[in-house]
Tab-separated table of C-alpha atoms and ligand atoms in Angstrom:
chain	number	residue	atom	x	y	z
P	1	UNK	CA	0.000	0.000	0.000
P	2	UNK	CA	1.923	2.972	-0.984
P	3	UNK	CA	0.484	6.468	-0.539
P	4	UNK	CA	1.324	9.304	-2.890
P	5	UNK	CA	1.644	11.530	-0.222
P	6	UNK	CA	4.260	9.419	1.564
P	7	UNK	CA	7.159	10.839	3.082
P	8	UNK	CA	8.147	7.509	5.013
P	9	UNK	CA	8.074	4.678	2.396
P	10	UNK	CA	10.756	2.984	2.646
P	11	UNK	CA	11.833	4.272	6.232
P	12	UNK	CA	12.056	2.508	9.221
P	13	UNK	CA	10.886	3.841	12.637
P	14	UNK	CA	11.325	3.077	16.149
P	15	UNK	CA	8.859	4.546	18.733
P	16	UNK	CA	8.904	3.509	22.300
P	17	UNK	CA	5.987	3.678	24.558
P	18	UNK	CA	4.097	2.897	21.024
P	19	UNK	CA	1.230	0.982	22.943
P	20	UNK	CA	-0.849	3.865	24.305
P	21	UNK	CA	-1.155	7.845	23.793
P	22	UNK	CA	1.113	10.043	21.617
P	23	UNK	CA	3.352	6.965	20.736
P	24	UNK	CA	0.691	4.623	18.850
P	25	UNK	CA	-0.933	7.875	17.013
P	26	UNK	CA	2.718	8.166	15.871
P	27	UNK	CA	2.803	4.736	14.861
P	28	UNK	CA	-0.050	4.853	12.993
P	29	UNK	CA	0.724	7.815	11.235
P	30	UNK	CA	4.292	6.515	10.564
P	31	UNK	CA	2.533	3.207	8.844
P	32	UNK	CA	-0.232	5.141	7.299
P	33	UNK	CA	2.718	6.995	5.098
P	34	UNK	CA	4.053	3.840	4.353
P	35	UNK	CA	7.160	3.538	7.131
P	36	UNK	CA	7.850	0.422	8.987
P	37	UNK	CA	7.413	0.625	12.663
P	38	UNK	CA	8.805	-1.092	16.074
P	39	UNK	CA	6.856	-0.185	18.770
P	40	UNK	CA	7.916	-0.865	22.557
P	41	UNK	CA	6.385	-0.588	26.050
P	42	UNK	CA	6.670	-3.293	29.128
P	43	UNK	CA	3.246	-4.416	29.244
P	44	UNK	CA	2.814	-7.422	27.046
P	45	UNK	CA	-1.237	-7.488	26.519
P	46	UNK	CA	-0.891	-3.714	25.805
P	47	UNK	CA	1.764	-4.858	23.324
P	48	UNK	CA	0.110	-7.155	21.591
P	49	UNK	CA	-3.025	-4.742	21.704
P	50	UNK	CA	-1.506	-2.012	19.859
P	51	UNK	CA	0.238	-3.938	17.170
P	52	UNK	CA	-3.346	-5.637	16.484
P	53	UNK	CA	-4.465	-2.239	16.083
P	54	UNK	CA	-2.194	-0.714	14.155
P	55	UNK	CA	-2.223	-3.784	12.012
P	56	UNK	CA	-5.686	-3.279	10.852
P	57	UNK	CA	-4.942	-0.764	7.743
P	58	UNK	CA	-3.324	-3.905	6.394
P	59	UNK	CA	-4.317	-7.624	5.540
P	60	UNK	CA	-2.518	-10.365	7.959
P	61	UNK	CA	0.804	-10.642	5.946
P	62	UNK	CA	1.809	-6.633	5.561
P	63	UNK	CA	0.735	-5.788	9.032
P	64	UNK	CA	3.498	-8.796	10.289
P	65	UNK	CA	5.676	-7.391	7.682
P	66	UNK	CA	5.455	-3.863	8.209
P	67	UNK	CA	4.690	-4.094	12.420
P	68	UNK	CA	7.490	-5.239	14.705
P	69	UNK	CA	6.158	-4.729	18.274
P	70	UNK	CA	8.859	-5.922	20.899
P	71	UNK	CA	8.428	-5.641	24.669
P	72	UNK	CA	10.990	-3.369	26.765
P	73	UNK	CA	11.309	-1.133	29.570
P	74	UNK	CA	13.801	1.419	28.546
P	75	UNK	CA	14.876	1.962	31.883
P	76	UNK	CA	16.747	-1.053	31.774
P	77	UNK	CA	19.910	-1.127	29.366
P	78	UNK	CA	20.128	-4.928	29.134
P	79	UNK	CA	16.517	-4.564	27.233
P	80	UNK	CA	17.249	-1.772	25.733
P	81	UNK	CA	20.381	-3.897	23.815
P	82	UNK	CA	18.088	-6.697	23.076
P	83	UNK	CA	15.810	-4.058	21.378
P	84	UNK	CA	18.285	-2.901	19.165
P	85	UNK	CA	19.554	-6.987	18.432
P	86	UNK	CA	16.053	-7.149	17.394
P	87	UNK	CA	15.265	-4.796	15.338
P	88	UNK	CA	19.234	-5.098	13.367
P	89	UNK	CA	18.219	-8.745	12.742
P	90	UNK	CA	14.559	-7.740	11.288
P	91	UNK	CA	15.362	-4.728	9.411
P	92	UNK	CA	19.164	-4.145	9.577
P	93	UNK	CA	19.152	-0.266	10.126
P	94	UNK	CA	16.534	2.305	11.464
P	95	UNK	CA	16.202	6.021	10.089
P	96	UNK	CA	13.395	7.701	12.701
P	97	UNK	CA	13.602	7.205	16.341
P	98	UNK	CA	10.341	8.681	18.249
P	99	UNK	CA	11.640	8.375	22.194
P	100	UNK	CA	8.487	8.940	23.349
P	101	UNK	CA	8.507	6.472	26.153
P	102	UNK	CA	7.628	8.486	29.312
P	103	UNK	CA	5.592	8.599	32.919
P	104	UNK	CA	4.204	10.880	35.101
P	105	UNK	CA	5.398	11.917	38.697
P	106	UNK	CA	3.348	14.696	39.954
P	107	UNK	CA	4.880	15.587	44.055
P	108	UNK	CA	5.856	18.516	45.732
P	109	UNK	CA	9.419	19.009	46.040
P	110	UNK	CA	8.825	17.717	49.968
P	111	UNK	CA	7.016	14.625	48.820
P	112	UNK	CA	9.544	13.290	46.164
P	113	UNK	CA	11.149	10.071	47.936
P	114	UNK	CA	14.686	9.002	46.514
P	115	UNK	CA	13.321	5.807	44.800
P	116	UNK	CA	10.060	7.852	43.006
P	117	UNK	CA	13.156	10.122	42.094
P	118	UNK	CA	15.219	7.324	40.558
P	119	UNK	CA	12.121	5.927	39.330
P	120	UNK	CA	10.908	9.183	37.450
P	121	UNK	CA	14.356	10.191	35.957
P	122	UNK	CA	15.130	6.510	34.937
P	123	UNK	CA	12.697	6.633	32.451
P	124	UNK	CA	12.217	9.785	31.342
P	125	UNK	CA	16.034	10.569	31.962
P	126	UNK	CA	18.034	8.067	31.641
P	127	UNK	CA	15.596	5.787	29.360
P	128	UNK	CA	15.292	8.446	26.611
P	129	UNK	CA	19.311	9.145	26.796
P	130	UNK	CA	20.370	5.334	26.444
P	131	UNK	CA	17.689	5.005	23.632
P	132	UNK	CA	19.166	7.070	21.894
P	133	UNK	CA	22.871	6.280	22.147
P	134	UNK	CA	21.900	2.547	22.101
P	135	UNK	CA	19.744	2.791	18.387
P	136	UNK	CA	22.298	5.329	16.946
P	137	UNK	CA	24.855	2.598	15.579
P	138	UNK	CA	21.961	1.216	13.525
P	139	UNK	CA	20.338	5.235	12.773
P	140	UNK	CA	21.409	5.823	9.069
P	141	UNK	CA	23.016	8.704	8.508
P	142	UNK	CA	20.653	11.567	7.382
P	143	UNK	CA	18.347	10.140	9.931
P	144	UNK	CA	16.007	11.741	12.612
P	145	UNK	CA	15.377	12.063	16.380
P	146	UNK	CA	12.780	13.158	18.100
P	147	UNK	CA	12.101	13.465	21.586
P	148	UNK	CA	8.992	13.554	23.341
P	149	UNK	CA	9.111	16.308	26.332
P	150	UNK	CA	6.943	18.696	27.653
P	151	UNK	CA	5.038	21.967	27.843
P	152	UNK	CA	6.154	21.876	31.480
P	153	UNK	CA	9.688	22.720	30.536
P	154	UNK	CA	8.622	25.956	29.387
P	155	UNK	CA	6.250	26.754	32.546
P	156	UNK	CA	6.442	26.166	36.131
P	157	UNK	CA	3.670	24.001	37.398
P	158	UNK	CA	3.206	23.372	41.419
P	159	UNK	CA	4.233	19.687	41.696
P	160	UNK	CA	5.697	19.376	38.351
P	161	UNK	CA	9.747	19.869	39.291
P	162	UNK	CA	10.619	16.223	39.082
P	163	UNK	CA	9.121	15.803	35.559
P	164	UNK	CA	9.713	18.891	34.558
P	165	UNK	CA	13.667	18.788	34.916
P	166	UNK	CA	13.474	15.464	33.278
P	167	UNK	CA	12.056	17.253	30.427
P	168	UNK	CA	14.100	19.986	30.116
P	169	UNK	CA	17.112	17.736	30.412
P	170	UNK	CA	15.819	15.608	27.054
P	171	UNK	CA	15.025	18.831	25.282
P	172	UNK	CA	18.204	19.863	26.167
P	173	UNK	CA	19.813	17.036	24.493
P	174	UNK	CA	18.325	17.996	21.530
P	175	UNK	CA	20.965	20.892	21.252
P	176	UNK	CA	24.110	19.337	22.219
P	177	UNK	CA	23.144	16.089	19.772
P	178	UNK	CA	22.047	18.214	17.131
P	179	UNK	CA	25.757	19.528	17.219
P	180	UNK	CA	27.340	15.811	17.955
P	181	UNK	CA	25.491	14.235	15.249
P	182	UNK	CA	25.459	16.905	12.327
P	183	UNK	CA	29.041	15.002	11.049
P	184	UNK	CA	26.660	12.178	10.578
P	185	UNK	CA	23.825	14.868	9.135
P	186	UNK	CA	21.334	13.272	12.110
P	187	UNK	CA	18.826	16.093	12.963
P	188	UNK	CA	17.475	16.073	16.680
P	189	UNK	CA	14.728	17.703	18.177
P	190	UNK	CA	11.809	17.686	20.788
P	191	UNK	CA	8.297	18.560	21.221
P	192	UNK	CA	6.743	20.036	24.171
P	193	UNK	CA	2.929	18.897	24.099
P	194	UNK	CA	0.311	20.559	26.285
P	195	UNK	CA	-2.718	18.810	27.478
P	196	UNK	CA	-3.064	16.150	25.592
P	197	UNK	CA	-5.660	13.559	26.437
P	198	UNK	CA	-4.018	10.212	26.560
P	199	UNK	CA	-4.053	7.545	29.303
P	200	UNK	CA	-1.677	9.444	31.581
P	201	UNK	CA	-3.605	12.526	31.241
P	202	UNK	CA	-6.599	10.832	33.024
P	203	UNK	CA	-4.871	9.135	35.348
P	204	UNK	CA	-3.258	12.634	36.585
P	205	UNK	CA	-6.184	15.314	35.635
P	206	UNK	CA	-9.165	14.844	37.388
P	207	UNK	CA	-12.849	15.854	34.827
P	208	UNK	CA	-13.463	19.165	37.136
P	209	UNK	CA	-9.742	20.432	36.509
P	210	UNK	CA	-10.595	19.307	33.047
P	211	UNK	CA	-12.585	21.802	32.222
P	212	UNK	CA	-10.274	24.679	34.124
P	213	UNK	CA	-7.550	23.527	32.124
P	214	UNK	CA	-9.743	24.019	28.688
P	215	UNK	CA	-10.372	27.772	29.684
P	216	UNK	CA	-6.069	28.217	29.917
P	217	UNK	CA	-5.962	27.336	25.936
P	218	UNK	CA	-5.783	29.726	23.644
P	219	UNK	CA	-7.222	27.228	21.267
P	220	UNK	CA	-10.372	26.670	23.527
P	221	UNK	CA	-9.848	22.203	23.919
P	222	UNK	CA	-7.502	19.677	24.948
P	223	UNK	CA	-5.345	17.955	22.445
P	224	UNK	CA	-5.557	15.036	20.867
P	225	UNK	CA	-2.560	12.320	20.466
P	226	UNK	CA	-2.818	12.917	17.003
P	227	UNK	CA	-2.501	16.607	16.929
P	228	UNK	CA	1.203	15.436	18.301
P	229	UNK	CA	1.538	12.521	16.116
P	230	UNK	CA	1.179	14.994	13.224
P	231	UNK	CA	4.107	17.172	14.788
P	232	UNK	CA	6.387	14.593	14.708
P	233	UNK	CA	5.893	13.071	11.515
P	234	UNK	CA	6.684	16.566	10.183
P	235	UNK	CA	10.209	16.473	12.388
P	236	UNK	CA	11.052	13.286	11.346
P	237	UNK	CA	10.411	13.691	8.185
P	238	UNK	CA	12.658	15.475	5.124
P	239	UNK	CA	10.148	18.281	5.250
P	240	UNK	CA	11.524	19.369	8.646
P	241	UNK	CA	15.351	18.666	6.544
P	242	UNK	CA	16.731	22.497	7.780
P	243	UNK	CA	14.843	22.226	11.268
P	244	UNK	CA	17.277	20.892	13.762
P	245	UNK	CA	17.780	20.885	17.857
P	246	UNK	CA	14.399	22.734	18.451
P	247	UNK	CA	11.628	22.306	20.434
P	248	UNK	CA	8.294	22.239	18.784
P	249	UNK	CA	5.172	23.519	21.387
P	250	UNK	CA	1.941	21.688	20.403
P	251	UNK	CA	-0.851	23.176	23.361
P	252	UNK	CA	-2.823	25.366	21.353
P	253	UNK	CA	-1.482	28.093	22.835
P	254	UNK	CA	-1.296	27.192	26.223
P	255	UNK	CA	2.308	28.506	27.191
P	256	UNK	CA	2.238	31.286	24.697
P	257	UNK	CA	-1.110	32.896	24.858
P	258	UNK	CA	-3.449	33.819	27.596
P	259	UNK	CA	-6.934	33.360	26.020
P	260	UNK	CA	-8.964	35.873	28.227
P	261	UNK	CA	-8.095	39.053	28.849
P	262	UNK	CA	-6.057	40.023	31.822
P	263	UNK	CA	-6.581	43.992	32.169
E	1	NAP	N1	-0.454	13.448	28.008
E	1	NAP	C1	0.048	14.633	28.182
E	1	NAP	O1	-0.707	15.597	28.437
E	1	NAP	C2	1.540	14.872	28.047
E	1	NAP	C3	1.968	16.196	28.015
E	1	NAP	C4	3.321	16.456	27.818
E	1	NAP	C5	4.218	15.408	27.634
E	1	NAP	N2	3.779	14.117	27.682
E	1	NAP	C6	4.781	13.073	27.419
E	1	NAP	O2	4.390	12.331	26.274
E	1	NAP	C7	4.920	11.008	26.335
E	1	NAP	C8	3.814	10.011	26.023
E	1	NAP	O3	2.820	10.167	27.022
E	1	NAP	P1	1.288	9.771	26.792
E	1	NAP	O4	0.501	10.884	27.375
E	1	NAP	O5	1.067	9.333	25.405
E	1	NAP	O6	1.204	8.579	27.866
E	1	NAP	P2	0.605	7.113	27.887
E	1	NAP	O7	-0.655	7.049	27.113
E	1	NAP	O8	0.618	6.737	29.325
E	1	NAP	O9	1.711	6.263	27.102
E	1	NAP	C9	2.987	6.070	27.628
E	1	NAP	C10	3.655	4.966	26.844
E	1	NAP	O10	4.995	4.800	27.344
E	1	NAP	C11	5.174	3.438	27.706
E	1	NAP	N3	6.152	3.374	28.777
E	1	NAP	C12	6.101	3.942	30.001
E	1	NAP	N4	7.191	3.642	30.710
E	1	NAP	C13	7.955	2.864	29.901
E	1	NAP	C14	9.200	2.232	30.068
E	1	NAP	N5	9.890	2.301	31.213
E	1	NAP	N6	9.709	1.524	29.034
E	1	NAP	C15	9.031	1.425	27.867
E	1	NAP	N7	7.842	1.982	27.666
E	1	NAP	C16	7.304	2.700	28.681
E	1	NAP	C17	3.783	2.941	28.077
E	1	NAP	O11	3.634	1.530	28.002
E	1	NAP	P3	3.898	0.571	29.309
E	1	NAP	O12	3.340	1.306	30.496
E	1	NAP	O13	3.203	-0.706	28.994
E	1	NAP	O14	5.365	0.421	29.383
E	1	NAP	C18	2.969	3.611	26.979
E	1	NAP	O15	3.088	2.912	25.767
E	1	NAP	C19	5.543	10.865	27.722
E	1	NAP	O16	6.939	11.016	27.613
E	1	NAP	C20	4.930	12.034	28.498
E	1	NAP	O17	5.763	12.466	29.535
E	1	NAP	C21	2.467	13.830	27.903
């Protein structure tokens, strides 16, 4: 099934936390312009859920060729290497990497114990970093990177300063590897998303600060995983080919703009 509006055909992409959210939107739109796609994520029934769903743009045969979903938590290196033994003896190279992967961890500064600490940067940290340097021997050159952080590196939230210095220091790697890798002409960049409803976003906003956080948008709703999905096709893709170590804010104006009138 080839699209003529395809920018991935041909391209392989890796996306971890692809079973839920922003990271199986991306997956879908990665395989709906034509790329093939390894998701990850530690829970095996979620797993096998997503690549079912994902597979059902394409009859039985294409969806096992085009779908490699492999189970992983990036927080641990040893899986992290079997990912990438994996996915070199499927498809031999990768040319996208989406590390998305990602959890919440919402406590005042007081609150934070050492292991929710460890816990919170070892994934969003330290799993995102080792993803990357682990799947860059097998990222062609030319290839992309892009890093799922967060609106809440651009705004202080009560609450938020665990998570939020994890994503700050992901977006921040988006500079410094933008300059390592541009020998290898590997672009690298991040997007911040606002409220986006996913999974996590109901397990940490309850429905009546739902609809407070609608009246902070400039753009009047919540987002959708595939208003992000749509953002990072675009960065990994040769249309974003002179955009490099940025960060891309999709919240409909939520950092940026105050929607009601202040004066
Ligand atoms: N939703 C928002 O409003 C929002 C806003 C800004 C930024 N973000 C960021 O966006 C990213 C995606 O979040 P989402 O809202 O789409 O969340 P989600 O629906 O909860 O999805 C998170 C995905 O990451 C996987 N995951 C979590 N820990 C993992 C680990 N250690 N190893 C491998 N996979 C892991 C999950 O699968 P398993 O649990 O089965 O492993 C799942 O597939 C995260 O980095 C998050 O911080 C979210």
């Amino acid at each position: 099934m080839t699209h003529s509006n395809s920018r991935f055909n041909g391209k392989i992409a890796l996306v971890t936390g692809g079973t839920s959210g922003m990271g199986l939107a991306a997956a879908n739109r990665l395989l709906a312009e034509d790329a093939r796609v390894v998701i990850t994520g530690r829970d095996k029934e979620r797993l096998d859920a997503a690549a079912e769903e994902l597979g059902r743009r394409f009859d039985a045969a294409e969806a096992a060729e085009r779908i490699l979903a492999v189970r992983g938590d990036v927080a641990e290196l040893g899986e992290l290497d079997s990912l990438v033994e994996t996915v070199r003896a499927r498809f031999g190279r990768l040319d996208v990497v989406f590390a998305n992967a990602g959890v919440a961890g919402f406590d005042s500064i007081g609150e934070v114990t050492p292991d929710e600490f460890d816990r919170v940067v070892g994934i969003n940290f330290k799993g995102v970093y080792f993803t990357i340097q682990r799947a860059l021997p097998l990222l062609a050159d030319g290839g992309s990177i892009v890093i799922n952080a967060s609106w809440t590196l651009h705004r202080g939230m009560p609450g938020a300063s665990l998570y939020s210095a994890t994503k700050a220091a992901v977006h921040n790697l988006a500079h410094t590897l933008a300059a390592e890798l541009a020998p290898r002409r590997i672009r690298v960049n991040s997007v911040s998303p606002g409220y986006i409803e996913t999974p996590m976003f109901h397990d940490n906003v309850s429905p009546e600060a739902h609809a407070e956080v609608v009246t902070a948008v400039a753009a009047g709703r919540t987002g959708t995983a595939e208003d992000v999905a749509h953002a990072v096709a675009f960065l990994a893709s040769d249309e974003a080919s002179y955009v490099n170590g940025q960060d891309l804010v999709i919240d409909g104006g939520f950092v940026a703009a105050i929607p009601a009138p202040m004066l």
